[in-house]
Amino acid sequence: RKEVEQDPGPFNVPEGATVAFNCTYSNSASQSFFWYRQDCRKEPKLLMSVYSSGNEDGRFTAQLNRASQYISLLIRDSKLSDSATYLCVVILYNQGGKLIFGQGTELSVKP
Amino acid sequence: GAVVSQHPSRVICKSGTSVKIECRSLDFQATTMFWYRQFPKQSLMLMATSNEGSKATYEQGVEKDKFLINHASLTLSTLTVTSAHPEDSSFYICSATGAYNEQFFGPGTRLTVL
């Protein structure tokens, strides 16, 4: 089983749609969680951190469920510019702060 | 936000040559930097953890003698791909840890070995 698993993609949605991505992690010692977006042939860019209480940034909402070892990202009112690959990232402090990336979920927003 | 630079952004070399990639944190000090490799259509794979002033920690399956890492200062880590071969062609990305444990990534180096 992979340490971090994400929904397989691609997700093809129309503009204005709401889309949700899921991510599960297997190591209960994981302590920090992030969502990154990566555009084609570019480096990943931090989208938002994920907190146990949940957090929102404009159209983006991230949630963490430690009991179920589950992370989610909700995008409301999708824009064409949201088209990218979204990466779930987990930090393992019991392994020296090692980062584990999910395989990424590709989102394509169509007009 | 914090900025991490990488140089060169793209390199094409002949098989058997060595290539050095630099990773710099421009406006903050990074005790730890990470090196990743990404093949087409795949996610980032951590290669090694670079610690300032000490030896790098390599992930399983990554040859430390082939991928030499030096972290001589708090703002610079280098990755040298020694005797590069076509199968080493990939997108190499570094990252540095920010104040809240977020990772700031360099823009990446695309290596093509002929």
XYZ file of N, CA, C and O in Angstrom, chain B residues 35-107:
292
model
N 16.085 16.994 -2.213
C 16.220 16.816 -3.661
C 15.242 15.752 -4.136
O 15.132 14.676 -3.540
N 14.533 16.095 -5.220
C 13.541 15.203 -5.797
C 13.843 14.979 -7.269
O 14.515 15.769 -7.917
N 13.215 13.929 -7.766
C 13.299 13.652 -9.199
C 11.874 13.360 -9.659
O 11.098 12.702 -8.930
N 11.548 13.837 -10.832
C 10.209 13.599 -11.358
C 10.301 13.173 -12.808
O 10.769 13.934 -13.667
N 9.835 11.967 -13.083
C 9.760 11.487 -14.454
C 8.406 11.885 -15.027
O 7.460 12.140 -14.273
N 8.298 11.928 -16.354
C 7.043 12.364 -16.976
C 5.841 11.597 -16.458
O 5.891 10.377 -16.303
N 4.777 12.321 -16.185
C 3.509 11.740 -15.752
C 3.592 11.046 -14.397
O 2.690 10.307 -14.029
N 4.663 11.288 -13.663
C 4.795 10.684 -12.341
C 4.942 11.774 -11.289
O 5.209 12.933 -11.598
N 4.752 11.390 -10.036
C 4.887 12.371 -8.973
C 6.351 12.547 -8.586
O 7.227 11.849 -9.092
N 6.575 13.481 -7.697
C 7.938 13.714 -7.226
C 8.382 12.559 -6.340
O 7.638 12.090 -5.482
N 9.606 12.146 -6.536
C 10.174 11.099 -5.689
C 11.354 11.695 -4.934
O 12.284 12.238 -5.542
N 11.310 11.603 -3.621
C 12.396 12.123 -2.817
C 13.652 11.291 -3.052
O 13.612 10.057 -2.946
N 14.745 11.980 -3.367
C 16.015 11.284 -3.572
C 16.846 11.296 -2.305
O 17.421 10.283 -1.910
N 16.936 12.490 -1.695
C 17.807 12.618 -0.526
C 17.467 13.863 0.263
O 16.865 14.802 -0.254
N 17.859 13.825 1.519
C 17.726 14.967 2.416
C 19.108 15.542 2.632
O 20.029 14.819 3.028
N 19.241 16.826 2.353
C 20.536 17.501 2.442
C 20.567 18.343 3.713
O 19.743 19.225 3.894
N 21.504 18.038 4.586
C 21.626 18.749 5.851
C 22.905 19.580 5.872
O 23.987 19.069 5.580
N 22.753 20.840 6.224
C 23.908 21.734 6.248
C 24.963 21.230 7.210
O 24.654 20.924 8.366
N 26.167 21.091 6.723
C 27.289 20.707 7.560
C 27.413 19.226 7.858
O 28.276 18.816 8.620
N 26.552 18.405 7.276
C 26.659 16.965 7.510
C 26.335 16.203 6.237
O 25.941 16.792 5.231
N 26.495 14.909 6.318
C 26.248 14.086 5.129
C 24.764 14.019 4.811
O 23.909 14.043 5.706
N 24.489 13.883 3.529
C 23.093 13.768 3.102
C 22.552 12.383 3.454
O 23.302 11.410 3.576
N 21.244 12.332 3.597
C 20.565 11.058 3.839
C 19.849 10.662 2.565
O 18.997 11.399 2.075
N 20.198 9.506 2.037
C 19.642 9.074 0.753
C 18.474 8.110 0.945
O 18.474 7.295 1.862
N 17.515 8.201 0.050
C 16.396 7.265 0.062
C 16.847 5.921 -0.514
O 17.817 5.832 -1.275
N 16.107 4.923 -0.138
C 16.428 3.579 -0.609
C 16.403 3.542 -2.135
O 15.483 4.079 -2.765
N 17.419 2.933 -2.708
C 17.486 2.808 -4.155
C 18.202 3.950 -4.854
O 18.425 3.884 -6.065
N 18.581 4.980 -4.112
C 19.307 6.106 -4.707
C 20.792 5.939 -4.389
O 21.176 5.850 -3.225
N 21.604 5.896 -5.439
C 23.040 5.656 -5.257
C 23.742 6.929 -4.793
O 23.821 7.914 -5.526
N 24.302 6.888 -3.609
C 24.954 8.084 -3.058
C 26.224 8.442 -3.819
O 26.623 9.607 -3.857
N 26.876 7.452 -4.426
C 28.100 7.749 -5.174
C 27.794 8.323 -6.549
O 28.680 8.895 -7.183
N 26.582 8.144 -6.988
C 26.200 8.678 -8.300
C 25.597 10.072 -8.146
O 25.795 10.938 -8.990
N 24.867 10.268 -7.095
C 24.209 11.555 -6.858
C 24.853 12.187 -5.620
O 24.425 11.951 -4.489
N 25.875 12.995 -5.881
C 26.641 13.598 -4.790
C 25.964 14.882 -4.323
O 25.669 15.751 -5.130
N 25.758 14.980 -3.035
C 25.093 16.160 -2.479
C 26.029 16.848 -1.499
O 26.627 16.208 -0.644
N 26.117 18.169 -1.665
C 26.929 18.982 -0.765
C 26.102 20.157 -0.275
O 25.500 20.873 -1.078
N 26.061 20.329 1.030
C 25.267 21.422 1.604
C 26.212 22.250 2.463
O 26.213 22.158 3.688
N 27.028 23.045 1.793
C 28.140 23.716 2.456
C 27.728 24.950 3.245
O 28.462 25.394 4.134
N 26.571 25.515 2.934
C 26.131 26.701 3.664
C 24.634 26.624 3.895
O 23.963 25.729 3.366
N 24.123 27.564 4.675
C 22.697 27.549 5.002
C 21.815 28.004 3.846
O 20.593 27.975 3.952
N 22.430 28.422 2.757
C 21.630 28.879 1.622
C 21.938 28.142 0.326
O 21.361 28.459 -0.715
N 22.823 27.155 0.367
C 23.214 26.497 -0.870
C 23.389 24.997 -0.689
O 24.100 24.544 0.195
N 22.730 24.250 -1.552
C 22.952 22.806 -1.647
C 23.187 22.485 -3.113
O 22.564 23.090 -3.986
N 24.103 21.572 -3.368
C 24.368 21.182 -4.755
C 24.167 19.687 -4.918
O 24.451 18.901 -4.014
N 23.666 19.331 -6.089
C 23.493 17.927 -6.475
C 24.335 17.707 -7.717
O 24.151 18.417 -8.716
N 25.265 16.765 -7.667
C 26.068 16.439 -8.827
C 25.694 15.049 -9.310
O 25.803 14.075 -8.533
N 25.247 14.981 -10.547
C 24.955 13.690 -11.167
C 26.245 13.251 -11.855
O 26.669 13.869 -12.853
N 26.882 12.253 -11.327
C 28.171 11.831 -11.874
C 27.969 10.791 -12.974
O 27.064 9.957 -12.895
N 28.804 10.891 -13.994
C 28.747 9.951 -15.128
C 27.299 9.712 -15.546
O 26.779 8.589 -15.476
N 26.670 10.791 -15.955
C 25.249 10.725 -16.296
C 24.997 9.825 -17.506
O 25.807 9.772 -18.440
N 23.866 9.131 -17.460
C 23.443 8.278 -18.570
C 22.035 8.655 -18.977
O 21.323 9.337 -18.218
N 21.598 8.238 -20.138
C 20.257 8.635 -20.611
C 19.140 8.353 -19.611
O 18.191 9.126 -19.511
N 19.269 7.280 -18.849
C 18.203 6.970 -17.874
C 18.158 7.952 -16.708
O 17.207 7.940 -15.912
N 19.195 8.802 -16.605
C 19.189 9.843 -15.572
C 18.445 11.095 -16.036
O 18.251 12.027 -15.242
N 18.053 11.109 -17.289
C 17.299 12.255 -17.808
C 15.998 12.374 -17.029
O 15.221 11.426 -16.942
N 15.783 13.539 -16.464
C 14.614 13.736 -15.606
C 14.498 15.204 -15.231
O 15.320 16.032 -15.640
N 13.482 15.504 -14.453
C 13.273 16.848 -13.906
C 13.706 16.784 -12.444
O 13.125 16.034 -11.659
N 14.754 17.520 -12.098
C 15.283 17.494 -10.735
C 14.838 18.774 -10.028
O 15.034 19.881 -10.537
N 14.248 18.610 -8.861
C 13.718 19.752 -8.112
C 14.255 19.718 -6.683
O 14.324 18.652 -6.071
N 14.602 20.888 -6.177
C 15.000 20.962 -4.781
C 13.930 21.710 -4.003
O 13.097 22.415 -4.584
N 13.939 21.546 -2.711
C 13.043 22.324 -1.864
C 13.742 22.649 -0.553
O 14.691 21.968 -0.159
N 13.273 23.700 0.085
C 13.807 24.104 1.377
C 12.637 24.317 2.329
O 11.546 24.728 1.905
N 12.869 24.033 3.587
C 11.802 24.097 4.582
C 11.623 25.497 5.123
O 12.584 26.128 5.561
N 10.369 25.973 5.126
C 10.065 27.292 5.652
C 9.797 27.258 7.142
O 9.883 26.214 7.788
N 9.447 28.417 7.671
C 9.286 28.575 9.115
C 8.135 27.740 9.682
O 8.133 27.383 10.851
N 7.164 27.407 8.847
C 6.004 26.632 9.293
C 5.996 25.244 8.673
O 4.944 24.662 8.461
N 7.180 24.765 8.383
C 7.379 23.421 7.804
C 6.842 23.262 6.394
O 6.808 22.154 5.874
N 6.402 24.368 5.779
C 6.006 24.241 4.381
C 7.267 24.127 3.530
O 8.341 24.550 3.930
N 7.112 23.552 2.381
C 8.251 23.378 1.482
C 8.167 24.391 0.349
O 7.121 24.542 -0.282
N 9.276 25.065 0.116
C 9.372 25.982 -1.014
C 10.256 25.323 -2.052
O 11.395 24.962 -1.770
N 9.710 25.189 -3.234
C 10.407 24.460 -4.277
C 11.160 25.388 -5.212
O 10.712 26.497 -5.520
N 12.296 24.902 -5.666
C 12.990 25.588 -6.735
C 12.236 25.349 -8.040
O 11.356 24.482 -8.103
N 12.573 26.082 -9.084
C 11.872 25.957 -10.364
C 12.238 24.685 -11.136
O 11.628 24.399 -12.160
